[in-house]
CSV table of C-alpha atoms and ligand atoms in Angstrom, one decimal:
chain,number,residue,atom,x,y,z
W,1,MET,CA,0.0,0.0,0.0
W,2,LEU,CA,1.2,3.5,-0.6
W,3,SER,CA,0.2,5.5,2.4
W,4,ASP,CA,-3.3,5.9,2.5
W,5,ASP,CA,-2.7,8.8,0.2
W,6,LYS,CA,-0.3,11.7,-0.1
W,7,LYS,CA,-2.5,14.0,1.9
W,8,ILE,CA,-1.0,15.9,4.8
W,9,ARG,CA,-2.8,15.3,8.0
W,10,ASP,CA,-2.7,17.5,11.0
W,11,VAL,CA,-1.2,14.8,13.2
W,12,VAL,CA,-0.1,11.2,13.1
W,13,ILE,CA,-0.1,9.5,16.5
W,14,VAL,CA,2.2,6.5,16.9
W,15,GLY,CA,1.2,4.0,19.5
W,16,GLY,CA,-2.1,2.7,20.8
W,17,GLY,CA,-1.6,2.5,24.6
W,18,PRO,CA,-3.2,4.9,27.2
W,19,ALA,CA,-1.0,7.8,26.2
W,20,GLY,CA,-1.6,7.5,22.4
W,21,LEU,CA,-5.3,6.8,22.8
W,22,THR,CA,-5.8,9.8,25.1
W,23,ALA,CA,-3.9,12.0,22.6
W,24,GLY,CA,-6.1,10.5,19.9
W,25,MET,CA,-9.3,11.3,21.8
W,26,TYR,CA,-8.3,14.9,22.5
W,27,SER,CA,-7.2,15.4,18.9
W,28,ALA,CA,-10.5,14.0,17.6
W,29,ARG,CA,-12.5,16.2,19.9
W,30,ALA,CA,-10.4,19.2,18.7
W,31,ARG,CA,-11.5,18.1,15.2
W,32,MET,CA,-7.9,17.7,14.1
W,33,ASP,CA,-7.3,15.5,11.0
W,34,ALA,CA,-5.7,12.8,13.0
W,35,ILE,CA,-4.8,9.1,12.6
W,36,LEU,CA,-3.5,6.8,15.2
W,37,LEU,CA,-1.1,4.0,14.1
W,38,GLU,CA,-0.9,1.0,16.4
W,39,SER,CA,1.3,-2.0,16.0
W,40,PHE,CA,-0.5,-5.4,16.0
W,41,SER,CA,2.6,-7.2,17.2
W,42,VAL,CA,3.3,-5.2,20.3
W,43,MET,CA,1.4,-5.5,23.6
W,44,GLY,CA,1.7,-2.5,25.8
W,45,GLN,CA,2.6,-2.6,29.4
W,46,ALA,CA,-0.9,-1.7,30.6
W,47,THR,CA,-2.6,-4.3,28.3
W,48,MET,CA,-0.4,-7.0,29.8
W,49,THR,CA,-1.5,-6.1,33.4
W,50,ASP,CA,-4.1,-8.3,35.0
W,51,LEU,CA,-5.3,-5.9,37.6
W,52,ILE,CA,-5.3,-2.1,37.5
W,53,GLU,CA,-6.8,-0.6,40.7
W,54,ASN,CA,-5.2,2.9,40.8
W,55,TYR,CA,-6.8,4.5,37.8
W,56,PRO,CA,-9.1,7.1,39.4
W,57,GLY,CA,-12.8,6.4,39.0
W,58,VAL,CA,-12.2,2.8,37.9
W,59,GLU,CA,-12.1,0.6,41.0
W,60,ARG,CA,-10.7,-2.5,39.4
W,61,SER,CA,-10.2,-3.5,35.8
W,62,THR,CA,-7.9,-5.7,33.7
W,63,GLY,CA,-5.4,-3.7,31.7
W,64,PHE,CA,-6.9,-5.1,28.5
W,65,ASP,CA,-10.4,-3.9,29.4
W,66,LEU,CA,-9.2,-0.5,30.5
W,67,VAL,CA,-7.2,0.1,27.3
W,68,ALA,CA,-10.2,-1.2,25.2
W,69,GLY,CA,-12.3,1.4,26.9
W,70,PHE,CA,-9.8,4.1,26.0
W,71,LYS,CA,-10.0,3.0,22.4
W,72,LYS,CA,-13.7,2.8,22.2
W,73,GLN,CA,-14.1,6.3,23.7
W,74,ALA,CA,-11.5,7.8,21.3
W,75,GLU,CA,-13.2,6.2,18.3
W,76,SER,CA,-16.6,7.4,19.5
W,77,PHE,CA,-15.3,10.9,18.9
W,78,GLY,CA,-14.2,10.0,15.4
W,79,LEU,CA,-10.6,9.1,15.8
W,80,GLN,CA,-9.3,7.0,12.9
W,81,THR,CA,-7.0,4.1,14.0
W,82,SER,CA,-5.1,1.8,11.8
W,83,GLN,CA,-2.7,-1.2,12.4
W,84,HIS,CA,0.7,-0.3,11.2
W,85,THR,CA,4.2,-0.9,12.6
W,86,VAL,CA,6.1,2.4,12.3
W,87,THR,CA,9.7,1.9,11.0
W,88,GLY,CA,10.9,5.5,10.8
W,89,VAL,CA,10.0,9.2,11.0
W,90,SER,CA,11.7,12.0,9.1
W,91,ALA,CA,11.1,15.7,8.8
W,92,MET,CA,11.4,17.8,5.6
W,93,THR,CA,10.5,21.3,4.5
W,94,GLU,CA,8.0,21.9,1.8
W,95,GLN,CA,7.0,25.4,0.8
W,96,GLY,CA,8.4,26.7,4.0
W,97,LYS,CA,6.4,24.3,6.2
W,98,ARG,CA,7.8,21.4,8.1
W,99,ILE,CA,6.3,18.1,7.0
W,100,PHE,CA,6.7,14.9,8.8
W,101,GLU,CA,6.8,11.6,7.0
W,102,VAL,CA,5.9,8.5,9.2
W,103,ARG,CA,7.1,5.4,7.5
W,104,THR,CA,5.5,2.0,8.1
W,105,GLU,CA,6.1,-1.5,6.7
W,106,THR,CA,3.6,-0.9,4.0
W,107,GLY,CA,3.7,2.8,3.2
W,108,GLU,CA,3.9,6.2,4.7
W,109,PHE,CA,1.8,8.9,6.3
W,110,ARG,CA,2.5,12.6,6.1
W,111,ALA,CA,1.5,15.2,8.7
W,112,LEU,CA,2.2,18.6,10.1
W,113,SER,CA,2.9,17.1,13.5
W,114,VAL,CA,3.6,13.8,15.1
W,115,ILE,CA,2.9,12.4,18.6
W,116,VAL,CA,5.1,9.5,19.6
W,117,ALA,CA,3.5,7.3,22.2
W,118,THR,CA,5.2,4.0,21.6
W,119,GLY,CA,5.7,2.9,25.2
W,120,ALA,CA,8.4,0.5,26.3
W,121,SER,CA,9.4,-3.2,26.0
W,122,PRO,CA,10.4,-5.5,28.8
W,123,LYS,CA,14.1,-5.5,29.6
W,124,LYS,CA,15.9,-8.9,29.4
W,125,LEU,CA,18.1,-10.4,32.0
W,126,GLU,CA,20.7,-11.2,29.3
W,127,VAL,CA,21.7,-14.5,31.0
W,128,ARG,CA,22.4,-17.9,29.6
W,129,GLY,CA,19.2,-19.9,28.7
W,130,GLU,CA,16.9,-16.8,28.6
W,131,LYS,CA,16.8,-16.6,24.8
W,132,ASP,CA,16.7,-20.3,24.1
W,133,LEU,CA,14.0,-21.0,26.6
W,134,LEU,CA,11.7,-18.1,25.7
W,135,GLY,CA,8.2,-19.5,25.3
W,136,LYS,CA,9.4,-22.8,26.9
W,137,GLY,CA,9.1,-21.5,30.5
W,138,VAL,CA,10.7,-18.0,30.1
W,139,SER,CA,8.1,-15.3,29.9
W,140,TYR,CA,7.7,-11.5,30.2
W,141,CYS,CA,3.9,-11.6,30.6
W,142,ALA,CA,2.1,-13.3,33.5
W,143,THR,CA,-1.3,-12.4,32.1
W,144,CYS,CA,-0.5,-14.1,28.8
W,145,ASP,CA,1.3,-17.2,30.2
W,146,GLY,CA,0.3,-17.6,33.8
W,147,PRO,CA,-2.4,-20.2,33.2
W,148,PHE,CA,0.1,-22.6,31.7
W,149,PHE,CA,1.7,-23.0,35.1
W,150,LYS,CA,-1.1,-24.5,37.0
W,151,GLY,CA,0.2,-26.6,39.9
W,152,LYS,CA,3.8,-25.7,39.1
W,153,GLU,CA,6.6,-23.8,40.9
W,154,VAL,CA,7.7,-20.6,39.2
W,155,VAL,CA,10.1,-17.8,39.9
W,156,VAL,CA,9.6,-14.0,39.3
W,157,VAL,CA,12.7,-11.9,38.8
W,158,GLY,CA,12.6,-8.2,40.0
W,159,GLY,CA,11.5,-6.2,42.9
W,160,GLY,CA,9.4,-3.4,41.4
W,161,ASP,CA,5.6,-2.9,41.1
W,162,THR,CA,5.4,-5.1,38.0
W,163,ALA,CA,7.3,-8.0,39.6
W,164,VAL,CA,5.2,-8.0,42.8
W,165,GLU,CA,1.9,-7.5,41.1
W,166,GLU,CA,2.6,-10.3,38.6
W,167,ALA,CA,3.8,-12.6,41.3
W,168,LEU,CA,0.5,-12.1,43.1
W,169,TYR,CA,-1.4,-12.8,39.9
W,170,LEU,CA,0.7,-16.0,39.4
W,171,THR,CA,-0.4,-17.4,42.8
W,172,ARG,CA,-3.8,-18.1,41.2
W,173,PHE,CA,-2.1,-20.8,39.1
W,174,ALA,CA,1.3,-21.8,40.5
W,175,ASP,CA,1.7,-23.8,43.8
W,176,LYS,CA,4.7,-21.6,44.7
W,177,VAL,CA,6.1,-18.3,43.5
W,178,THR,CA,9.6,-17.3,44.5
W,179,ILE,CA,10.5,-13.6,44.0
W,180,ILE,CA,14.2,-13.3,43.2
W,181,HIS,CA,15.4,-9.8,44.0
W,182,ARG,CA,18.9,-8.4,43.8
W,183,ARG,CA,18.5,-6.4,47.1
W,184,ASP,CA,17.2,-7.1,50.5
W,185,ARG,CA,14.0,-5.1,50.2
W,186,LEU,CA,11.4,-4.5,47.5
W,187,ARG,CA,11.1,-1.4,45.4
W,188,SER,CA,7.4,-1.8,44.9
W,189,VAL,CA,4.7,0.3,46.6
W,190,GLY,CA,3.7,-0.6,50.2
W,191,ILE,CA,0.3,-2.1,49.5
W,192,LEU,CA,1.8,-4.6,47.1
W,193,GLN,CA,4.6,-5.5,49.5
W,194,GLU,CA,2.0,-6.2,52.2
W,195,ARG,CA,0.0,-8.5,49.9
W,196,ALA,CA,3.1,-10.4,48.9
W,197,ALA,CA,4.3,-10.8,52.5
W,198,SER,CA,0.9,-12.2,53.5
W,199,SER,CA,0.6,-14.7,50.6
W,200,ASP,CA,1.4,-18.2,51.7
W,201,LYS,CA,2.4,-19.1,48.2
W,202,ILE,CA,5.1,-16.4,47.8
W,203,ASP,CA,8.7,-16.8,48.9
W,204,PHE,CA,11.7,-14.5,48.5
W,205,ALA,CA,15.2,-15.1,47.4
W,206,TRP,CA,16.9,-11.8,48.6
W,207,ASP,CA,20.2,-10.4,47.5
W,208,SER,CA,20.2,-12.7,44.5
W,209,VAL,CA,20.6,-12.5,40.8
W,210,VAL,CA,19.9,-15.2,38.2
W,211,GLU,CA,23.2,-16.5,36.7
W,212,GLU,CA,21.6,-19.0,34.3
W,213,ILE,CA,18.2,-20.3,33.3
W,214,GLU,CA,18.4,-24.1,33.2
W,215,GLY,CA,16.6,-26.6,31.1
W,216,LYS,CA,17.0,-28.5,27.8
W,217,ASP,CA,13.6,-28.3,26.0
W,218,LEU,CA,11.7,-26.7,28.9
W,219,VAL,CA,12.8,-24.6,31.9
W,220,SER,CA,13.8,-26.9,34.8
W,221,GLY,CA,15.3,-24.3,37.2
W,222,VAL,CA,17.5,-21.3,37.8
W,223,ALA,CA,21.0,-20.9,39.1
W,224,LEU,CA,21.3,-18.0,41.5
W,225,ARG,CA,24.3,-16.0,42.8
W,226,ASN,CA,24.0,-14.3,46.2
W,227,VAL,CA,25.5,-10.8,45.5
W,228,LYS,CA,26.7,-10.5,49.1
W,229,THR,CA,28.3,-13.9,49.6
W,230,GLY,CA,28.9,-15.0,46.1
W,231,ASP,CA,27.3,-18.4,46.9
W,232,ILE,CA,25.6,-20.2,44.0
W,233,SER,CA,22.3,-22.0,44.7
W,234,HIS,CA,19.6,-23.6,42.5
W,235,ILE,CA,15.8,-23.4,42.5
W,236,ALA,CA,13.8,-26.0,40.6
W,237,CYS,CA,11.0,-24.4,38.7
W,238,GLY,CA,8.9,-24.7,35.5
W,239,GLY,CA,8.6,-21.0,34.8
W,240,VAL,CA,10.8,-17.9,34.9
W,241,PHE,CA,8.9,-14.6,34.8
W,242,VAL,CA,11.2,-11.6,34.2
W,243,PHE,CA,10.1,-8.1,35.3
W,244,VAL,CA,13.3,-6.1,35.6
W,245,GLY,CA,12.1,-2.8,34.0
W,246,TRP,CA,11.5,-1.5,30.5
W,247,ASN,CA,13.3,-0.1,27.5
W,248,PRO,CA,11.6,2.8,25.7
W,249,ASN,CA,10.6,1.9,22.2
W,250,THR,CA,12.3,4.8,20.4
W,251,GLY,CA,14.9,3.1,18.1
W,252,PHE,CA,12.8,3.8,15.0
W,253,LEU,CA,13.4,7.6,15.6
W,254,GLY,CA,17.2,7.3,15.0
W,255,ASP,CA,18.8,10.6,15.9
W,256,LEU,CA,15.7,12.7,14.9
W,257,VAL,CA,15.2,13.9,18.5
W,258,ALA,CA,17.2,14.2,21.7
W,259,LEU,CA,17.1,11.1,23.8
W,260,GLU,CA,18.1,10.4,27.4
W,261,LYS,CA,20.9,7.9,28.0
W,262,GLY,CA,18.5,5.0,28.4
W,263,GLY,CA,16.7,5.9,25.1
W,264,SER,CA,13.7,7.8,26.4
W,265,ILE,CA,12.6,10.9,24.6
W,266,LYS,CA,13.5,14.2,26.3
W,267,VAL,CA,10.3,16.3,26.5
W,268,ASP,CA,9.4,19.6,28.0
W,269,ARG,CA,6.3,20.5,30.1
W,270,ALA,CA,4.3,20.7,26.9
W,271,MET,CA,5.4,17.3,25.8
W,272,GLY,CA,7.5,18.9,23.1
W,273,SER,CA,10.6,17.1,21.9
W,274,SER,CA,13.8,18.7,20.7
W,275,LEU,CA,12.3,18.9,17.2
W,276,GLU,CA,9.5,21.4,16.8
W,277,GLY,CA,6.3,19.7,15.8
W,278,LEU,CA,7.2,16.3,17.2
W,279,PHE,CA,5.6,15.6,20.6
W,280,ALA,CA,5.9,12.5,22.8
W,281,CYS,CA,4.0,11.1,25.8
W,282,GLY,CA,3.8,8.1,28.1
W,283,ASP,CA,6.5,5.5,28.8
W,284,CYS,CA,8.7,6.3,25.8
W,285,THR,CA,9.5,9.7,27.4
W,286,SER,CA,11.7,10.6,30.4
W,287,LYS,CA,9.4,10.9,33.3
W,288,VAL,CA,9.2,10.5,37.1
W,289,LEU,CA,6.1,8.2,37.4
W,290,HIS,CA,5.1,5.5,35.0
W,291,GLN,CA,1.4,4.9,35.5
W,292,VAL,CA,-1.7,4.7,33.3
W,293,VAL,CA,-2.9,7.9,34.8
W,294,THR,CA,0.2,9.8,34.0
W,295,ALA,CA,0.4,8.4,30.5
W,296,ALA,CA,-3.2,9.6,29.9
W,297,GLY,CA,-2.3,13.0,31.3
W,298,ASP,CA,0.8,13.2,29.1
W,299,GLY,CA,-1.3,12.2,26.1
W,300,ALA,CA,-3.8,15.0,26.7
W,301,THR,CA,-1.0,17.6,27.0
W,302,ALA,CA,0.7,16.3,23.8
W,303,ALA,CA,-2.5,16.6,21.8
W,304,PHE,CA,-3.2,20.1,23.1
W,305,SER,CA,0.4,21.1,22.2
W,306,SER,CA,0.2,19.5,18.8
W,307,GLN,CA,-3.1,21.3,18.1
W,308,LYS,CA,-1.7,24.7,19.1
W,309,TYR,CA,1.4,24.0,16.9
W,310,VAL,CA,-0.7,23.0,13.9
W,311,GLU,CA,-3.1,25.9,14.3
W,312,GLU,CA,-0.2,28.3,14.3
W,313,ILE,CA,1.3,26.8,11.2
W,314,LYS,CA,-2.0,26.9,9.4
W,315,GLY,CA,-2.5,30.5,10.5
W,316,MET,CA,0.9,31.4,9.2
W,317,ALA,CA,0.4,29.6,6.0
W,318,TYR,CA,-3.1,30.8,5.3
W,319,GLY,CA,-3.2,34.0,7.2
W,320,GLN,CA,-6.3,32.9,9.1
W,321,ILE,CA,-5.3,33.6,12.6
W,322,GLU,CA,-4.6,37.1,13.8
W,323,VAL,CA,-2.5,37.2,17.0
A,401,NAP,P1,11.1,-0.9,37.9
A,401,NAP,O1,10.3,-0.1,38.9
A,401,NAP,O2,12.2,-0.2,37.1
A,401,NAP,O3,11.7,-2.1,38.7
A,401,NAP,C1,12.6,-3.0,38.1
A,401,NAP,C2,13.1,-4.0,39.2
A,401,NAP,O4,13.9,-4.9,38.6
A,401,NAP,C3,13.8,-3.3,40.3
A,401,NAP,O5,13.4,-4.0,41.5
A,401,NAP,C4,15.3,-3.6,40.0
A,401,NAP,O6,16.1,-3.8,41.1
A,401,NAP,C5,15.2,-4.9,39.2
A,401,NAP,N1,16.2,-5.1,38.2
A,401,NAP,C6,16.6,-4.2,37.2
A,401,NAP,N2,17.5,-4.8,36.5
A,401,NAP,C7,17.8,-6.0,37.0
A,401,NAP,C8,18.7,-7.0,36.6
A,401,NAP,N3,19.5,-6.9,35.5
A,401,NAP,N4,18.7,-8.2,37.3
A,401,NAP,C9,17.9,-8.3,38.4
A,401,NAP,N5,17.0,-7.3,38.8
A,401,NAP,C10,17.0,-6.2,38.1
A,401,NAP,O7,10.2,-1.6,36.8
A,401,NAP,P2,8.6,-2.1,36.9
A,401,NAP,O8,8.4,-2.8,38.2
A,401,NAP,O9,8.3,-2.7,35.7
A,401,NAP,O10,7.8,-0.7,37.0
A,401,NAP,C11,8.0,0.2,35.9
A,401,NAP,C12,7.2,1.4,36.2
A,401,NAP,O11,5.8,1.1,36.1
A,401,NAP,C13,7.3,2.0,37.7
A,401,NAP,O12,7.2,3.4,37.7
A,401,NAP,C14,6.1,1.4,38.4
A,401,NAP,O13,5.7,2.1,39.5
A,401,NAP,C15,5.1,1.4,37.3
A,401,NAP,N6,4.1,0.3,37.5
A,401,NAP,C16,3.1,0.6,38.3
A,401,NAP,C17,2.1,-0.3,38.6
A,401,NAP,C18,1.0,0.1,39.5
A,401,NAP,O14,0.8,1.3,39.8
A,401,NAP,N7,0.1,-0.8,39.9
A,401,NAP,C19,2.2,-1.6,38.2
A,401,NAP,C20,3.3,-1.9,37.4
A,401,NAP,C21,4.3,-1.0,37.1
A,401,NAP,P3,16.4,-2.5,42.1
A,401,NAP,O15,15.2,-2.4,42.9
A,401,NAP,O16,17.6,-3.0,42.9
A,401,NAP,O17,16.7,-1.4,41.2
């Protein structure tokens, strides 16, 4: 397909998680000519979460249902969404105006502004066995794979909110869940720590890192190294769930905008990047708090800023706005 067409839209939004869909809803309500491109092969962090109970006004929801609600609401205001994996973005000048070209595997879209909301992907442990045993006991998504571990023993690696939340979810299926953490105390929020401590199915391996994931055709266990003593120990298990943080999905931008050391997009208060006209929001940006509620807030701000930017350009181009 050659892009939809050669038309120049007001904004192309890249990413269909809470940040992108909120940006999409605000853009649609502002009657911007907007399209949201979402990748069908990438599951966002929120979608992979079984229980979300800190999104104000929604007492409890699965991540999947919450994000589906975001999408339904955005589309109800007329947002056009389409499944495309974006491979690159470039900026060029045509008749004095900056035009963005958003390339996908099958064509390209052109727009006066771009909102990047591509989220982040799970970090890997980078240990022996991890790659070979992926899908054979190694997983980065408890909601997707948890039910396969009914009656088994599993380990969860990490000490943040994701690790503890997913460990709690896994107790529905597994007989025993051992949280392996490299320090002697969890990083996660207090309420999750309390729940994990009171679960009779959850155990902890403190001050420990995974040296190797063992198994031939399927995971059979993990080798651990105690970071204080150097001692090596083993835990027999059928599953290894890795939740050690996230890498922002920004590689497709190349050096188009300024990135932080870890790859997240540097943004200002208006969600503007270092390149005028390109805005970013959610987990692909550098931010203090990674939550659905902050992603949604970022998305609203990015849409507002992109709208102001586009209006200004059109005003300059067509002389319609008098300042
Ligand atoms: P995170 O907060 O960055 O925690 C990553 C955990 O993995 C940390 O405990 C870290 O150890 C450990 N770790 C990192 N690299 C490691 C390695 N190579 N080997 C072993 N352990 C390693 O990531 P997250 O838990 O995925 O959370 C990401 C963000 O999403 C956070 O802002 C979190 O609050 C948010 N979130 C919120 C909710 C919620 O509100 N319910 C749910 C999920 C996530 P150290 O502690 O020693 O650094």
